[in-house]
Tab-separated table of C-alpha atoms in Angstrom:
chain	number	residue	atom	x	y	z
A	1481	MET	CA	-123.452	-175.683	-39.058
A	1482	PHE	CA	-124.133	-172.069	-38.069
A	1483	GLU	CA	-124.585	-170.975	-41.678
A	1484	SER	CA	-127.879	-172.823	-42.071
A	1485	LEU	CA	-129.083	-171.340	-38.779
A	1486	ARG	CA	-127.963	-167.846	-39.807
A	1487	LYS	CA	-129.720	-167.961	-43.160
A	1488	PHE	CA	-133.170	-168.454	-41.776
A	1489	LEU	CA	-133.011	-165.259	-39.704
A	1490	THR	CA	-132.722	-163.178	-42.873
A	1491	GLN	CA	-136.298	-164.003	-43.883
A	1492	PRO	CA	-138.672	-161.041	-43.394
A	1493	TYR	CA	-141.001	-163.024	-41.137
A	1494	PHE	CA	-138.221	-163.228	-38.523
A	1495	SER	CA	-137.845	-159.431	-38.231
A	1496	TRP	CA	-139.966	-159.581	-35.071
A	1497	ILE	CA	-136.865	-160.868	-33.255
A	1498	THR	CA	-134.908	-157.711	-34.074
A	1499	GLU	CA	-137.908	-155.612	-33.030
A	1500	LEU	CA	-138.111	-157.529	-29.744
A	1501	PHE	CA	-134.447	-156.751	-29.019
A	1502	GLN	CA	-135.106	-153.087	-29.779
A	1503	ALA	CA	-138.091	-152.975	-27.417
A	1504	TYR	CA	-136.475	-155.156	-24.727
A	1505	PRO	CA	-132.674	-154.956	-24.884
A	1506	GLN	CA	-132.403	-157.336	-21.918
A	1507	ALA	CA	-134.249	-160.076	-23.821
A	1508	GLU	CA	-132.594	-163.342	-24.719
A	1509	VAL	CA	-134.066	-165.241	-27.675
A	1510	PHE	CA	-133.329	-168.878	-28.453
A	1511	LEU	CA	-134.375	-171.072	-31.346
A	1512	VAL	CA	-135.018	-174.435	-29.698
A	1513	GLY	CA	-135.781	-178.053	-30.372
A	1514	GLY	CA	-136.475	-179.622	-33.728
A	1515	ALA	CA	-135.476	-176.629	-35.877
A	1516	VAL	CA	-131.973	-176.685	-34.361
A	1517	ARG	CA	-131.759	-180.451	-34.784
A	1518	ASP	CA	-132.941	-180.222	-38.395
A	1519	ALA	CA	-130.399	-177.488	-39.169
A	1520	MET	CA	-127.628	-179.681	-37.739
A	1521	LEU	CA	-128.779	-182.506	-40.000
A	1522	GLY	CA	-129.005	-180.218	-43.041
A	1523	GLN	CA	-132.772	-180.663	-43.235
A	1524	THR	CA	-135.444	-178.019	-43.698
A	1525	THR	CA	-138.216	-177.479	-41.199
A	1526	LYS	CA	-141.554	-175.753	-41.116
A	1527	ASP	CA	-141.812	-175.760	-37.330
A	1528	TYR	CA	-139.926	-173.056	-35.437
A	1529	ASP	CA	-140.025	-172.822	-31.651
A	1530	PHE	CA	-138.498	-169.978	-29.678
A	1531	VAL	CA	-137.834	-169.398	-25.982
A	1532	VAL	CA	-137.674	-165.785	-24.802
A	1533	ARG	CA	-135.971	-165.001	-21.488
A	1534	GLY	CA	-135.928	-161.688	-19.664
A	1535	VAL	CA	-139.362	-160.434	-20.728
A	1536	GLN	CA	-142.378	-160.917	-18.486
A	1537	ALA	CA	-145.319	-162.842	-19.939
A	1538	ARG	CA	-147.706	-159.890	-20.184
A	1539	HIS	CA	-145.061	-157.740	-21.894
A	1540	LEU	CA	-144.186	-160.520	-24.338
A	1541	GLN	CA	-147.849	-161.065	-25.196
A	1542	GLU	CA	-148.412	-157.317	-25.689
A	1543	PHE	CA	-145.309	-157.021	-27.875
A	1544	LEU	CA	-146.221	-159.990	-30.066
A	1545	GLY	CA	-149.706	-158.517	-30.501
A	1546	THR	CA	-148.167	-155.362	-31.990
A	1547	VAL	CA	-146.148	-157.262	-34.628
A	1548	GLY	CA	-148.482	-160.091	-35.553
A	1549	ILE	CA	-151.311	-162.401	-34.638
A	1550	VAL	CA	-150.842	-163.991	-31.235
A	1551	ASN	CA	-152.829	-166.706	-29.501
A	1552	LEU	CA	-152.119	-167.606	-25.894
A	1553	VAL	CA	-151.980	-171.409	-25.703
A	1554	GLY	CA	-151.917	-171.553	-21.914
A	1555	ARG	CA	-151.430	-168.839	-19.317
A	1556	VAL	CA	-149.513	-171.158	-16.974
A	1557	PHE	CA	-147.466	-172.559	-19.863
A	1558	GLY	CA	-146.421	-169.138	-21.162
A	1559	VAL	CA	-146.669	-170.394	-24.771
A	1560	TYR	CA	-147.909	-168.237	-27.630
A	1561	LYS	CA	-148.775	-169.297	-31.172
A	1562	PHE	CA	-147.537	-166.431	-33.310
A	1563	ILE	CA	-147.840	-165.428	-36.962
A	1564	PRO	CA	-145.845	-162.299	-37.851
A	1565	ASP	CA	-147.358	-159.427	-39.844
A	1566	HIS	CA	-144.082	-158.507	-41.562
A	1567	GLY	CA	-143.353	-160.976	-44.335
A	1568	TYR	CA	-146.796	-162.541	-44.019
A	1569	ALA	CA	-147.060	-163.365	-47.733
A	1570	GLU	CA	-143.692	-165.167	-47.635
A	1571	PHE	CA	-144.683	-166.880	-44.389
A	1572	LYS	CA	-147.891	-168.254	-45.933
A	1573	ALA	CA	-146.181	-169.203	-49.221
A	1574	SER	CA	-143.525	-171.179	-47.352
A	1575	GLY	CA	-146.125	-173.337	-45.616
A	1576	LEU	CA	-144.721	-172.586	-42.177
A	1577	GLU	CA	-146.674	-173.400	-39.043
A	1578	ALA	CA	-147.378	-170.654	-36.521
A	1579	PHE	CA	-144.265	-170.093	-34.428
A	1580	ASP	CA	-144.302	-171.215	-30.807
A	1581	VAL	CA	-142.880	-168.387	-28.735
A	1582	ALA	CA	-142.567	-169.383	-25.108
A	1583	LEU	CA	-141.160	-168.340	-21.810
A	1584	PRO	CA	-138.698	-170.773	-20.261
A	1585	ARG	CA	-140.571	-173.393	-18.279
A	1586	THR	CA	-140.218	-176.436	-16.108
A	1587	GLU	CA	-142.381	-179.538	-15.929
A	1588	HIS	CA	-142.969	-181.840	-12.987
A	1589	ALA	CA	-144.812	-185.151	-13.423
A	1590	TRP	CA	-146.669	-186.549	-10.442
A	1591	GLY	CA	-145.869	-190.125	-11.495
A	1592	THR	CA	-149.312	-191.525	-12.289
A	1593	GLY	CA	-148.649	-191.601	-16.032
A	1594	GLY	CA	-151.710	-189.515	-16.825
A	1595	TYR	CA	-151.500	-186.987	-19.642
A	1596	ARG	CA	-152.733	-184.186	-17.380
A	1597	ASP	CA	-150.537	-185.313	-14.499
A	1598	VAL	CA	-147.862	-182.737	-15.240
A	1599	GLU	CA	-147.394	-179.400	-13.551
A	1600	VAL	CA	-145.927	-176.778	-15.869
A	1601	GLN	CA	-144.566	-173.465	-14.632
A	1602	SER	CA	-143.182	-170.695	-16.805
A	1603	ASP	CA	-140.670	-168.156	-15.520
A	1604	HIS	CA	-139.042	-165.463	-17.650
A	1605	GLU	CA	-135.947	-165.614	-15.409
A	1606	LEU	CA	-135.429	-169.384	-15.670
A	1607	SER	CA	-132.187	-170.327	-17.440
A	1608	ILE	CA	-132.294	-171.790	-20.932
A	1609	GLU	CA	-130.471	-174.864	-19.605
A	1610	GLU	CA	-133.301	-175.507	-17.126
A	1611	ASP	CA	-135.860	-175.157	-19.914
A	1612	LEU	CA	-133.924	-177.549	-22.152
A	1613	GLY	CA	-133.797	-180.083	-19.312
A	1614	ARG	CA	-137.515	-180.836	-19.674
A	1615	ARG	CA	-137.291	-181.841	-23.340
A	1616	ASP	CA	-137.751	-185.409	-24.523
A	1617	PHE	CA	-134.457	-186.220	-26.313
A	1618	THR	CA	-130.923	-184.829	-26.216
A	1619	ILE	CA	-131.204	-183.934	-29.914
A	1620	ASN	CA	-134.263	-181.797	-29.112
A	1621	ALA	CA	-132.627	-180.216	-26.061
A	1622	MET	CA	-130.402	-177.823	-28.000
A	1623	ALA	CA	-130.861	-174.101	-28.500
A	1624	GLY	CA	-129.391	-171.594	-30.929
A	1625	GLU	CA	-128.969	-168.216	-29.271
A	1626	CYS	CA	-130.161	-165.288	-31.407
A	1627	ARG	CA	-127.921	-162.252	-30.931
A	1628	MET	CA	-127.776	-158.830	-32.505
A	1629	GLN	CA	-124.590	-158.191	-34.501
A	1630	ASN	CA	-124.217	-155.119	-36.720
A	1631	ALA	CA	-127.989	-154.475	-36.645
A	1632	GLU	CA	-128.580	-158.059	-37.789
A	1633	CYS	CA	-129.878	-160.974	-35.767
A	1634	ARG	CA	-127.607	-164.035	-35.940
A	1635	ILE	CA	-127.122	-167.396	-34.321
A	1636	ASP	CA	-123.501	-168.107	-33.532
A	1637	ARG	CA	-123.732	-170.165	-30.360
A	1638	ILE	CA	-125.442	-173.453	-29.590
A	1639	VAL	CA	-126.474	-174.268	-26.033
A	1640	ASP	CA	-126.190	-178.053	-25.742
A	1641	PRO	CA	-126.093	-179.100	-22.064
A	1642	PHE	CA	-127.065	-182.726	-22.729
A	1643	GLY	CA	-124.800	-183.676	-25.634
A	1644	GLY	CA	-127.307	-183.536	-28.481
A	1645	MET	CA	-124.647	-182.643	-31.074
A	1646	LYS	CA	-122.582	-185.681	-30.069
A	1647	ASP	CA	-125.664	-187.865	-30.370
A	1648	ILE	CA	-126.365	-186.480	-33.849
A	1649	GLU	CA	-122.757	-187.160	-34.902
A	1650	ALA	CA	-123.014	-190.696	-33.479
A	1651	LYS	CA	-126.416	-191.119	-35.197
A	1652	VAL	CA	-128.090	-191.816	-31.847
A	1653	MET	CA	-131.616	-190.634	-32.533
């Protein structure tokens, strides 16, 4: 299970994660959602979403701007569309979508059912478990924690507070 998650971090277009850890040693980086689910199912994905804890929004935006092309999706949301400079040719050739790099966030619906009837608040200190709690399905509410080991970024722990792995094993999707 972890091997498929580890492999993807060796691609040159993921070197920004190592650079982020070097610039912000207190940072926590998580691969979240569909990419984790797809890896568990042995499927490939072209859509990678990351949550970064421990780095304030303005610092994260400035950092991403030094290592690639960054577009702020929403100031309140704390979500950035990001295309890395390093490994750009491989990134384009692989057909990947721009990465979503986000701060942890919460959502609160006001109950009217309207699309815009949701209050979203990002907070770089919010726990990954709280961020995962807003996601739509248990199988999308899993995160692979990126950690530095021997100067290499690896995923060797899955955060799964809602039982997504059990649902995948039971084929509840």
